[in-house]
Amino acid sequence: MTRQEATHTQRIPLNRDRVLRAAVALADAIGIEALSMRRLAQELDVVPMALYKHVANKEELLDGMVDAVVGEVDPPGADPDWQRVVRDRILSARRVLLRHPWAARVIESRSGPTPAVLAYLDSMAGTFRGGGLSADLTHHVMHAMGSRLLGFSQELFDTSASSGPPDPALAAVYPHIAELAATAAHDGGPTVGGGCDDQFEFAFALDLLLNGFEALRRQGWTSTRTT
């Protein structure tokens, strides 16, 4: 590259999209903890104050990064089977979060849903409604799904460091937990946010939930029904 070409490249004006895309790429490379406005400015070869024309502060930057990542999720398919549409889209969201391992933590840290997250959740709710679920059932389905709608789930404990047979002393006190630990056969596959969240476990729970929702739909379930 000639000096003239290099100068032209450096003078490409910043815009919000370029700032956010650079921030996402930088977080992928160095981790979200190391990301700072100063470090991002260095990456873009600008002074830090130049960034504040496009993002007001670090929190707004993180919000925008979340929206950029969620924007990578596949749009809903045209399949008439609502369960398949939901499943495919959630697994797409999971693949996106695996490409950006920091994103799940940032999503959880937001004080409220960002515009792209709101649009995504609205679209998912529309898929449930289009599949015949009542507004009442859809409301409870969205709560039941929680973060799984965005491709990750929060486990009770981080078991990623666990290996080998359970401690005999602990097994004597907690026999059922020891039994589960001894029979667990996680494939060591990719996780989102660490813990026992490999692909099989995630898809297994997702299918259980979707099948359960469909069963409730067929029953005409309502939250006001008395038992």
CSV table of C-alpha atoms in Angstrom, one decimal:
chain,number,residue,atom,x,y,z
A,1,MET,CA,0.0,0.0,0.0
A,2,THR,CA,1.4,3.4,-1.0
A,3,ARG,CA,1.6,6.3,1.5
A,4,GLN,CA,-1.2,8.1,-0.4
A,5,GLU,CA,-3.4,4.9,-0.1
A,6,ALA,CA,-2.6,4.5,3.5
A,7,THR,CA,-3.6,8.2,4.2
A,8,HIS,CA,-6.8,7.7,2.3
A,9,THR,CA,-7.7,4.6,4.4
A,10,GLN,CA,-6.9,6.4,7.6
A,11,ARG,CA,-9.2,9.2,6.6
A,12,ILE,CA,-12.3,7.0,6.1
A,13,PRO,CA,-14.8,8.8,8.3
A,14,LEU,CA,-16.1,7.1,11.4
A,15,ASN,CA,-19.8,6.2,11.8
A,16,ARG,CA,-21.7,4.4,14.5
A,17,ASP,CA,-21.8,1.1,12.5
A,18,ARG,CA,-18.0,1.1,12.0
A,19,VAL,CA,-17.4,1.8,15.7
A,20,LEU,CA,-19.7,-1.0,16.8
A,21,ARG,CA,-18.3,-3.5,14.3
A,22,ALA,CA,-14.8,-2.7,15.4
A,23,ALA,CA,-15.8,-3.0,19.1
A,24,VAL,CA,-17.3,-6.4,18.5
A,25,ALA,CA,-14.2,-7.7,16.7
A,26,LEU,CA,-11.9,-6.3,19.4
A,27,ALA,CA,-13.9,-7.9,22.2
A,28,ASP,CA,-13.7,-11.2,20.2
A,29,ALA,CA,-10.0,-10.8,20.0
A,30,ILE,CA,-9.0,-9.5,23.5
A,31,GLY,CA,-12.1,-10.2,25.7
A,32,ILE,CA,-14.7,-7.9,27.0
A,33,GLU,CA,-12.8,-7.1,30.2
A,34,ALA,CA,-9.9,-5.6,28.2
A,35,LEU,CA,-12.2,-3.5,26.0
A,36,SER,CA,-12.0,0.2,26.7
A,37,MET,CA,-12.8,3.4,24.8
A,38,ARG,CA,-9.1,4.2,24.6
A,39,ARG,CA,-8.2,0.7,23.3
A,40,LEU,CA,-11.0,0.9,20.7
A,41,ALA,CA,-9.8,4.3,19.6
A,42,GLN,CA,-6.3,2.9,19.2
A,43,GLU,CA,-7.7,0.1,17.0
A,44,LEU,CA,-9.5,2.6,14.8
A,45,ASP,CA,-6.5,4.9,14.8
A,46,VAL,CA,-8.4,7.9,16.1
A,47,VAL,CA,-8.3,9.9,19.3
A,48,PRO,CA,-10.7,8.7,22.0
A,49,MET,CA,-12.9,11.8,21.8
A,50,ALA,CA,-13.8,10.9,18.2
A,51,LEU,CA,-15.7,7.9,19.5
A,52,TYR,CA,-18.0,10.0,21.6
A,53,LYS,CA,-19.6,11.5,18.6
A,54,HIS,CA,-21.1,8.1,17.9
A,55,VAL,CA,-21.5,6.5,21.4
A,56,ALA,CA,-22.1,8.7,24.4
A,57,ASN,CA,-20.2,6.4,26.8
A,58,LYS,CA,-19.0,2.8,27.5
A,59,GLU,CA,-22.5,1.7,28.4
A,60,GLU,CA,-24.0,2.9,25.2
A,61,LEU,CA,-21.1,1.2,23.3
A,62,LEU,CA,-22.0,-2.1,25.0
A,63,ASP,CA,-25.7,-1.6,24.2
A,64,GLY,CA,-24.8,-1.1,20.6
A,65,MET,CA,-22.5,-4.1,20.6
A,66,VAL,CA,-25.4,-6.3,21.9
A,67,ASP,CA,-27.6,-5.0,19.0
A,68,ALA,CA,-24.9,-5.7,16.5
A,69,VAL,CA,-24.5,-9.3,17.7
A,70,VAL,CA,-28.3,-10.0,17.9
A,71,GLY,CA,-28.5,-8.6,14.4
A,72,GLU,CA,-26.5,-11.6,13.2
A,73,VAL,CA,-29.2,-14.1,14.2
A,74,ASP,CA,-31.1,-15.6,11.3
A,75,PRO,CA,-34.5,-14.2,10.6
A,76,PRO,CA,-37.5,-16.5,11.1
A,77,GLY,CA,-38.1,-19.1,8.5
A,78,ALA,CA,-41.2,-19.6,6.4
A,79,ASP,CA,-41.9,-23.1,7.7
A,80,PRO,CA,-45.5,-23.5,8.9
A,81,ASP,CA,-44.3,-25.5,11.9
A,82,TRP,CA,-43.9,-22.9,14.6
A,83,GLN,CA,-41.8,-25.3,16.7
A,84,ARG,CA,-39.3,-25.8,14.0
A,85,VAL,CA,-39.1,-22.0,13.3
A,86,VAL,CA,-38.5,-21.3,17.0
A,87,ARG,CA,-36.0,-24.1,17.4
A,88,ASP,CA,-34.0,-23.1,14.3
A,89,ARG,CA,-33.9,-19.4,15.3
A,90,ILE,CA,-32.8,-20.2,18.9
A,91,LEU,CA,-30.1,-22.5,17.7
A,92,SER,CA,-29.0,-19.7,15.3
A,93,ALA,CA,-28.8,-17.4,18.2
A,94,ARG,CA,-26.7,-19.9,20.1
A,95,ARG,CA,-24.2,-20.2,17.1
A,96,VAL,CA,-23.9,-16.4,17.2
A,97,LEU,CA,-23.1,-16.3,20.9
A,98,LEU,CA,-20.6,-19.0,20.4
A,99,ARG,CA,-18.8,-16.8,17.9
A,100,HIS,CA,-18.9,-14.0,20.5
A,101,PRO,CA,-18.3,-15.7,23.8
A,102,TRP,CA,-18.5,-12.4,25.8
A,103,ALA,CA,-21.9,-11.5,24.5
A,104,ALA,CA,-24.1,-13.5,26.9
A,105,ARG,CA,-22.6,-11.8,29.9
A,106,VAL,CA,-23.0,-8.4,28.4
A,107,ILE,CA,-26.7,-9.1,27.5
A,108,GLU,CA,-27.3,-10.2,31.1
A,109,SER,CA,-25.6,-7.0,32.4
A,110,ARG,CA,-27.9,-4.6,30.6
A,111,SER,CA,-30.4,-2.8,32.7
A,112,GLY,CA,-33.1,-3.4,30.1
A,113,PRO,CA,-33.5,-4.9,26.6
A,114,THR,CA,-31.8,-3.0,23.8
A,115,PRO,CA,-33.8,-2.2,20.6
A,116,ALA,CA,-32.5,-5.2,18.7
A,117,VAL,CA,-33.2,-7.5,21.6
A,118,LEU,CA,-36.7,-6.1,21.9
A,119,ALA,CA,-37.3,-6.6,18.2
A,120,TYR,CA,-36.0,-10.1,18.4
A,121,LEU,CA,-38.3,-11.0,21.4
A,122,ASP,CA,-41.2,-9.3,19.7
A,123,SER,CA,-40.6,-11.4,16.6
A,124,MET,CA,-40.4,-14.6,18.7
A,125,ALA,CA,-43.6,-13.8,20.5
A,126,GLY,CA,-45.2,-13.2,17.1
A,127,THR,CA,-44.0,-16.7,16.0
A,128,PHE,CA,-45.7,-18.2,19.1
A,129,ARG,CA,-48.9,-16.3,18.4
A,130,GLY,CA,-48.8,-17.2,14.7
A,131,GLY,CA,-48.5,-20.9,15.8
A,132,GLY,CA,-51.8,-20.8,17.6
A,133,LEU,CA,-50.6,-20.1,21.2
A,134,SER,CA,-52.9,-17.7,23.0
A,135,ALA,CA,-51.6,-14.4,24.3
A,136,ASP,CA,-51.9,-15.8,27.8
A,137,LEU,CA,-49.9,-18.9,27.0
A,138,THR,CA,-47.3,-16.9,25.0
A,139,HIS,CA,-46.8,-14.6,28.0
A,140,HIS,CA,-45.9,-17.6,30.2
A,141,VAL,CA,-43.9,-19.3,27.5
A,142,MET,CA,-41.6,-16.2,27.2
A,143,HIS,CA,-41.0,-16.3,30.9
A,144,ALA,CA,-40.3,-20.0,30.9
A,145,MET,CA,-37.8,-19.7,28.1
A,146,GLY,CA,-35.9,-16.8,29.6
A,147,SER,CA,-32.4,-16.4,28.3
A,148,ARG,CA,-32.8,-19.6,26.2
A,149,LEU,CA,-34.7,-17.5,23.7
A,150,LEU,CA,-31.4,-15.8,23.0
A,151,GLY,CA,-29.4,-19.0,22.8
A,152,PHE,CA,-28.0,-19.5,26.3
A,153,SER,CA,-29.1,-20.7,29.6
A,154,GLN,CA,-27.9,-20.0,33.1
A,155,GLU,CA,-27.0,-23.2,35.0
A,156,LEU,CA,-27.1,-23.5,38.8
A,157,PHE,CA,-23.4,-24.0,39.2
A,158,ASP,CA,-20.4,-23.9,36.9
A,159,THR,CA,-19.3,-27.5,36.6
A,160,SER,CA,-16.9,-27.0,33.8
A,161,ALA,CA,-13.9,-27.7,36.0
A,162,SER,CA,-15.4,-30.9,37.4
A,163,SER,CA,-13.7,-34.1,36.3
A,164,GLY,CA,-13.1,-37.6,37.6
A,165,PRO,CA,-15.1,-39.7,40.0
A,166,PRO,CA,-17.0,-37.8,42.8
A,167,ASP,CA,-15.3,-37.5,46.2
A,168,PRO,CA,-16.3,-40.5,48.3
A,169,ALA,CA,-16.9,-38.3,51.4
A,170,LEU,CA,-19.3,-36.0,49.5
A,171,ALA,CA,-20.9,-39.0,47.8
A,172,ALA,CA,-21.8,-40.4,51.3
A,173,VAL,CA,-23.6,-37.2,52.2
A,174,TYR,CA,-25.1,-36.4,48.8
A,175,PRO,CA,-25.7,-39.8,47.1
A,176,HIS,CA,-28.0,-38.6,44.4
A,177,ILE,CA,-25.8,-35.7,43.3
A,178,ALA,CA,-22.9,-38.2,43.2
A,179,GLU,CA,-24.9,-40.6,41.1
A,180,LEU,CA,-25.7,-37.9,38.6
A,181,ALA,CA,-22.1,-36.7,38.5
A,182,ALA,CA,-20.9,-40.3,37.9
A,183,THR,CA,-23.4,-40.9,35.0
A,184,ALA,CA,-23.0,-37.5,33.3
A,185,ALA,CA,-21.4,-37.8,29.9
A,186,HIS,CA,-21.1,-34.3,28.6
A,187,ASP,CA,-19.4,-34.1,25.3
A,188,GLY,CA,-17.1,-31.3,26.1
A,189,GLY,CA,-18.7,-29.3,23.3
A,190,PRO,CA,-19.1,-25.6,23.1
A,191,THR,CA,-20.6,-23.7,26.0
A,192,VAL,CA,-22.0,-20.2,26.2
A,193,GLY,CA,-20.8,-18.5,29.4
A,194,GLY,CA,-19.2,-21.6,30.8
A,195,GLY,CA,-20.8,-24.3,32.9
A,196,CYS,CA,-22.8,-27.4,31.9
A,197,ASP,CA,-24.4,-26.0,28.8
A,198,ASP,CA,-23.1,-28.1,26.0
A,199,GLN,CA,-25.0,-28.5,22.7
A,200,PHE,CA,-26.9,-31.7,23.6
A,201,GLU,CA,-28.1,-30.4,27.0
A,202,PHE,CA,-29.2,-27.2,25.4
A,203,ALA,CA,-31.1,-28.8,22.6
A,204,PHE,CA,-32.6,-31.5,24.9
A,205,ALA,CA,-34.1,-28.8,27.2
A,206,LEU,CA,-35.2,-26.7,24.3
A,207,ASP,CA,-37.1,-29.6,22.7
A,208,LEU,CA,-38.7,-30.5,26.0
A,209,LEU,CA,-40.0,-27.0,26.4
A,210,LEU,CA,-41.3,-26.7,22.9
A,211,ASN,CA,-43.1,-30.0,23.0
A,212,GLY,CA,-44.6,-29.0,26.3
A,213,PHE,CA,-45.8,-25.7,25.0
A,214,GLU,CA,-47.4,-27.4,22.0
A,215,ALA,CA,-49.2,-29.9,24.4
A,216,LEU,CA,-50.6,-26.9,26.4
A,217,ARG,CA,-51.7,-25.2,23.2
A,218,ARG,CA,-53.7,-28.3,22.1
A,219,GLN,CA,-55.3,-28.5,25.5
A,220,GLY,CA,-56.4,-24.9,25.3
A,221,TRP,CA,-54.5,-24.1,28.5
A,222,THR,CA,-55.1,-20.9,30.3
A,223,SER,CA,-53.5,-19.4,33.4
A,224,THR,CA,-57.0,-18.8,34.9
A,225,ARG,CA,-58.0,-22.4,34.7
A,226,THR,CA,-58.5,-23.9,38.2
A,227,THR,CA,-57.2,-27.4,39.0
